[in-house]
Amino acid sequence: MTVDSDSNETVQAEVTEKLRDKLQLDHQTGDLKIRNIRSADCGLYELDINSPRGSSKKSFSISGVASDDTKVVLVMERDSVILPSGLSKIQREDQITWKFKDTLIAKINETAGIFSTYDDVFDGRFRYRLHLTNQTGSLIVTNVKPNISGLYEINISKSSSRYTTHKTFNVTSKEGESRQSVTEGNSVTLLSGVSEIHSDDVIAWRSEHGDSIIAKIDRGKVFNTLDGADGRYSGTLELDSKTGSLTIRHIRTEHAGLYHLDITGQRRTIFKRFFISVCSQNWFRYVMVVIVVAVLLLVVIGAIAVIRCRQTQNGKYYKKLMY
């Protein structure tokens, strides 16, 4: 791989066939980007720069790099999504950029004091929707709509290092929330939508009542169901050990409302909403009585109509006999 710059410098990089499809070369600066990097790609990289003024050589040692697969993020429309930077805390030498479809939407440069979002791009579709977390540099996108679904990329570099870390997120919005109706005393299951829990998944079920976590699975190992802020869920919750779906047993009217599911892991992030309406048993009995009465009335009205029809026909028959 060779780049000839405007200054008559020649940059050479020898690559293997396995790496070739992962590489992207900046033809202006000669910087080399390695996408989808894995532990097998770690090692020593050498750069040779040749020009009429002389030649120079640089070496880069890359080690301990985690996989950079694109992470799929599924979120309900009008919900918010957090795209994690992967940092526990921003350091002074960190330089972070967030891009959407290769266009800059946020930037952090601790040294220069830059902590900015650029929500006027793409005809303003991001206006008032972009936020950066002060501690980690993670990006929060609020009120997600289909026109801001797509590929997001974060680039993290340090002034003391010679390479940049890249992470990509494919954000997909799903319309509305799942609505379910159940009769008091019965059970309802809220489906997670995944076939199997990954070993790195953290799953949290939240109720709108006190915005409290009512069930949690930590990295596919620790399963916990809680009673809720006021104890209304005591003895009613059950988690599926394979899928993370939540079952509410012996449901009561106080359990009605909005529920949130958050699944976060290395390979996926999923946000879902569920709205449960609960019909009381008394209301159900009342409805059944109304239905039965309505059916009986229809039968009676039908019988009366048949009798009158026959009476009318008989009356016409007698009149014919008289004349």
XYZ file of C-alpha atoms in Angstrom:
323
model
C 0.000 0.000 0.000
C 1.553 3.267 -1.160
C 0.578 6.938 -0.935
C 2.230 9.700 -3.014
C 1.579 13.066 -1.379
C 1.749 16.566 -2.826
C 5.160 17.033 -1.184
C 6.633 14.156 -3.234
C 6.759 11.953 -0.167
C 6.098 8.251 -0.587
C 4.525 6.343 2.281
C 4.756 2.568 2.105
C 2.937 -0.028 4.153
C 3.109 -3.754 3.593
C -0.036 -5.629 4.609
C -1.263 -9.206 4.601
C -4.326 -10.321 2.667
C -6.264 -10.785 5.926
C -5.665 -7.155 6.876
C -6.206 -5.613 3.462
C -10.021 -5.454 3.688
C -9.818 -3.800 7.115
C -7.563 -0.918 6.140
C -8.450 2.625 5.193
C -5.667 5.009 4.159
C -5.945 8.784 4.385
C -4.522 9.985 1.051
C -3.846 13.457 2.418
C -1.956 12.628 5.606
C -1.001 8.974 5.118
C -2.708 7.974 8.375
C -3.784 4.338 8.464
C -7.094 3.249 9.983
C -7.630 -0.410 10.926
C -11.307 -1.330 11.187
C -12.836 -4.283 13.005
C -9.532 -4.908 14.779
C -9.102 -8.120 16.746
C -6.487 -9.561 19.072
C -4.996 -11.474 16.117
C -4.201 -8.111 14.481
C -2.120 -6.893 17.426
C 1.618 -6.563 17.010
C 4.271 -4.276 15.531
C 3.360 -1.985 12.620
C 6.076 -0.096 10.738
C 5.755 3.027 8.598
C 8.348 4.068 5.989
C 8.265 7.638 4.620
C 10.530 8.426 1.648
C 11.030 11.861 0.049
C 13.750 13.836 -1.797
C 14.657 15.321 1.573
C 15.335 11.929 3.077
C 13.522 9.020 4.621
C 12.105 8.217 8.019
C 10.712 5.197 9.757
C 8.158 4.885 12.548
C 6.943 1.851 14.439
C 3.638 1.334 16.248
C 3.023 -1.407 18.779
C -0.635 -2.326 19.221
C -1.596 -4.684 22.017
C -4.632 -5.566 24.081
C -7.144 -4.189 21.605
C -10.701 -5.444 21.945
C -12.934 -6.340 19.018
C -14.391 -3.364 17.162
C -17.448 -5.033 15.637
C -20.373 -2.777 14.858
C -22.741 -2.861 17.806
C -26.449 -3.115 16.986
C -28.648 -0.774 19.040
C -32.431 -1.255 18.897
C -34.532 1.541 20.393
C -38.211 2.476 20.364
C -39.200 5.662 18.559
C -39.323 8.713 20.848
C -37.091 6.947 23.392
C -33.528 7.979 24.242
C -30.383 5.954 23.629
C -26.941 6.096 25.239
C -23.961 5.200 23.053
C -21.115 4.380 25.491
C -17.612 5.655 24.832
C -16.045 2.748 26.693
C -14.138 5.134 28.965
C -14.524 5.133 32.733
C -13.379 8.761 32.846
C -12.153 11.305 30.294
C -8.454 12.086 30.706
C -6.891 15.459 29.953
C -5.073 14.130 26.865
C -8.183 12.512 25.370
C -9.571 13.731 22.059
C -13.001 12.335 21.170
C -15.139 12.776 18.066
C -18.616 11.404 17.371
C -19.814 11.069 13.769
C -23.106 10.152 12.152
C -22.725 8.783 8.635
C -19.182 10.262 8.509
C -20.377 13.750 9.539
C -19.120 15.286 12.803
C -21.888 15.683 15.406
C -19.902 15.992 18.674
C -16.354 16.709 19.804
C -14.386 16.644 23.048
C -10.864 17.989 23.491
C -9.966 18.307 27.154
C -6.739 20.210 26.508
C -8.411 22.814 24.275
C -11.516 22.991 26.462
C -13.840 21.814 23.673
C -17.010 20.005 24.735
C -19.452 20.570 21.894
C -22.338 19.044 19.949
C -23.188 20.067 16.388
C -26.939 19.562 16.069
C -27.421 21.811 13.027
C -26.096 19.207 10.559
C -28.389 17.135 8.310
C -30.960 19.947 8.029
C -31.216 20.262 11.818
C -32.664 16.810 12.449
C -30.492 16.492 15.600
C -31.544 19.848 17.064
C -31.879 19.629 20.899
C -31.320 15.855 20.739
C -27.562 15.478 21.290
C -25.952 15.416 24.733
C -22.504 14.397 25.983
C -21.843 12.918 29.418
C -19.274 14.940 31.343
C -17.456 12.006 32.897
C -17.197 9.422 30.092
C -17.899 11.300 26.842
C -20.726 8.923 25.964
C -23.300 10.280 23.514
C -26.989 10.534 24.418
C -29.490 10.853 21.571
C -32.993 11.788 22.754
C -36.360 11.438 21.007
C -35.041 8.965 18.423
C -36.784 9.072 15.027
C -36.248 7.025 11.834
C -34.311 9.867 10.185
C -31.591 9.711 12.850
C -31.247 5.936 12.717
C -28.041 4.692 11.124
C -24.323 4.308 11.716
C -22.652 6.251 14.555
C -18.876 6.219 15.065
C -16.682 7.316 17.958
C -12.947 7.971 17.552
C -10.797 8.255 20.670
C -7.175 9.351 20.487
C -4.590 10.439 23.032
C -1.832 12.952 22.484
C 0.626 10.508 24.075
C -0.246 7.542 21.835
C 0.105 6.870 18.133
C -3.169 5.201 17.320
C -6.904 5.919 17.489
C -9.611 3.649 18.858
C -12.746 3.326 16.725
C -16.161 2.020 17.738
C -19.308 1.909 15.627
C -22.981 1.620 16.568
C -25.826 0.788 14.206
C -28.891 2.477 15.741
C -32.270 1.207 14.545
C -35.582 2.676 15.716
C -38.698 0.579 16.191
C -42.175 2.084 16.121
C -44.160 2.519 19.340
C -44.478 0.303 22.382
C -45.975 -3.158 22.768
C -49.478 -2.994 24.282
C -51.058 -5.833 26.223
C -54.372 -6.163 28.061
C -54.940 -8.705 30.822
C -57.663 -9.521 33.338
C -56.929 -9.090 37.028
C -55.657 -12.291 38.637
C -54.123 -13.687 35.460
C -50.473 -13.655 34.321
C -48.762 -11.669 31.567
C -45.327 -12.189 29.990
C -43.294 -9.300 28.565
C -41.057 -10.767 25.852
C -37.460 -9.560 25.671
C -37.246 -10.295 21.934
C -33.915 -12.137 22.229
C -33.507 -15.886 21.795
C -30.652 -16.194 24.271
C -28.882 -14.082 26.888
C -25.237 -13.309 26.074
C -22.607 -13.774 28.764
C -21.848 -10.020 28.761
C -25.475 -8.819 28.779
C -26.805 -6.644 31.583
C -30.615 -6.706 31.545
C -32.821 -4.366 33.578
C -36.622 -4.218 33.776
C -38.021 -0.907 35.029
C -41.518 0.108 36.083
C -42.940 3.608 35.754
C -44.089 3.337 39.379
C -41.242 5.164 41.067
C -39.096 4.570 37.957
C -37.579 1.681 39.887
C -35.744 -1.435 38.696
C -37.960 -4.442 39.413
C -35.810 -7.186 37.848
C -32.184 -7.486 36.775
C -29.809 -9.975 35.162
C -26.116 -9.195 35.572
C -23.924 -10.633 32.790
C -26.139 -13.679 32.386
C -25.282 -15.040 35.840
C -27.048 -13.205 38.665
C -30.863 -13.117 38.453
C -32.766 -10.770 40.780
C -36.427 -9.812 41.079
C -37.337 -6.919 43.370
C -40.501 -5.767 45.103
C -40.563 -2.264 43.597
C -40.401 1.085 45.366
C -43.609 0.470 47.350
C -43.594 -3.334 47.463
C -46.413 -3.793 44.955
C -44.500 -6.488 43.026
C -43.734 -8.695 46.029
C -43.996 -12.376 45.058
C -45.321 -11.682 41.549
C -42.246 -11.522 39.281
C -40.424 -14.291 37.427
C -37.490 -14.054 34.974
C -36.886 -16.460 32.099
C -33.336 -17.777 32.555
C -32.820 -18.219 28.803
C -34.371 -15.095 27.238
C -34.699 -12.629 30.128
C -38.444 -12.215 29.495
C -40.440 -11.021 32.522
C -43.640 -12.664 33.786
C -45.986 -10.877 36.211
C -48.207 -13.398 38.015
C -51.501 -12.740 39.829
C -51.580 -9.312 38.236
C -53.555 -6.504 39.894
C -54.859 -3.164 38.650
C -52.013 -1.383 40.470
C -49.581 -3.159 38.113
C -50.999 -1.387 35.050
C -48.755 1.116 33.280
C -45.520 1.495 31.347
C -42.561 -0.890 31.603
C -39.051 -0.461 30.167
C -36.509 -3.104 29.160
C -32.812 -2.193 28.828
C -30.339 -4.747 27.439
C -26.716 -3.635 27.187
C -23.735 -5.740 26.140
C -20.610 -5.681 24.021
C -22.449 -6.765 20.864
C -25.894 -5.199 21.253
C -27.988 -2.616 23.036
C -31.776 -2.962 23.076
C -34.417 -0.656 24.547
C -38.091 -1.668 24.556
C -41.323 -0.346 26.077
C -44.445 -2.220 27.116
C -47.813 -0.809 28.175
C -50.052 -3.067 30.270
C -53.728 -2.372 30.911
C -55.424 -4.447 33.624
C -59.188 -5.058 33.703
C -60.608 -5.630 37.189
C -62.610 -8.813 37.776
C -65.671 -6.767 38.777
C -65.457 -4.825 35.550
C -65.046 -8.076 33.630
C -68.161 -9.544 35.301
C -70.081 -6.365 34.496
C -69.059 -6.578 30.848
C -70.106 -10.247 30.699
C -73.503 -9.398 32.224
C -73.988 -6.614 29.690
C -73.081 -8.977 26.839
C -75.485 -11.677 28.096
C -78.312 -9.150 28.519
C -77.644 -7.731 25.063
C -77.778 -11.213 23.520
C -81.047 -12.006 25.336
C -82.560 -8.722 24.156
C -81.594 -9.534 20.579
C -83.223 -12.964 20.919
C -86.409 -11.441 22.355
C -86.552 -8.733 19.688
C -86.005 -11.353 17.007
C -88.784 -13.550 18.424
C -91.207 -10.606 18.567
C -90.377 -9.693 14.984
C -91.050 -13.273 13.831
C -94.383 -13.414 15.712
C -95.556 -10.099 14.259
C -94.515 -11.166 10.792
C -96.574 -14.344 11.109
C -99.537 -12.410 12.525
C -99.411 -10.048 9.561
C -99.289 -12.941 7.106
C -102.214 -14.691 8.866
C -104.254 -11.476 8.811
C -103.785 -11.132 5.066
C -104.788 -14.795 4.603
C -108.085 -14.340 6.527
C -108.933 -11.230 4.521
C -108.569 -13.215 1.294
C -110.932 -15.899 2.624
C -113.553 -13.293 3.524
C -113.561 -11.835 0.047
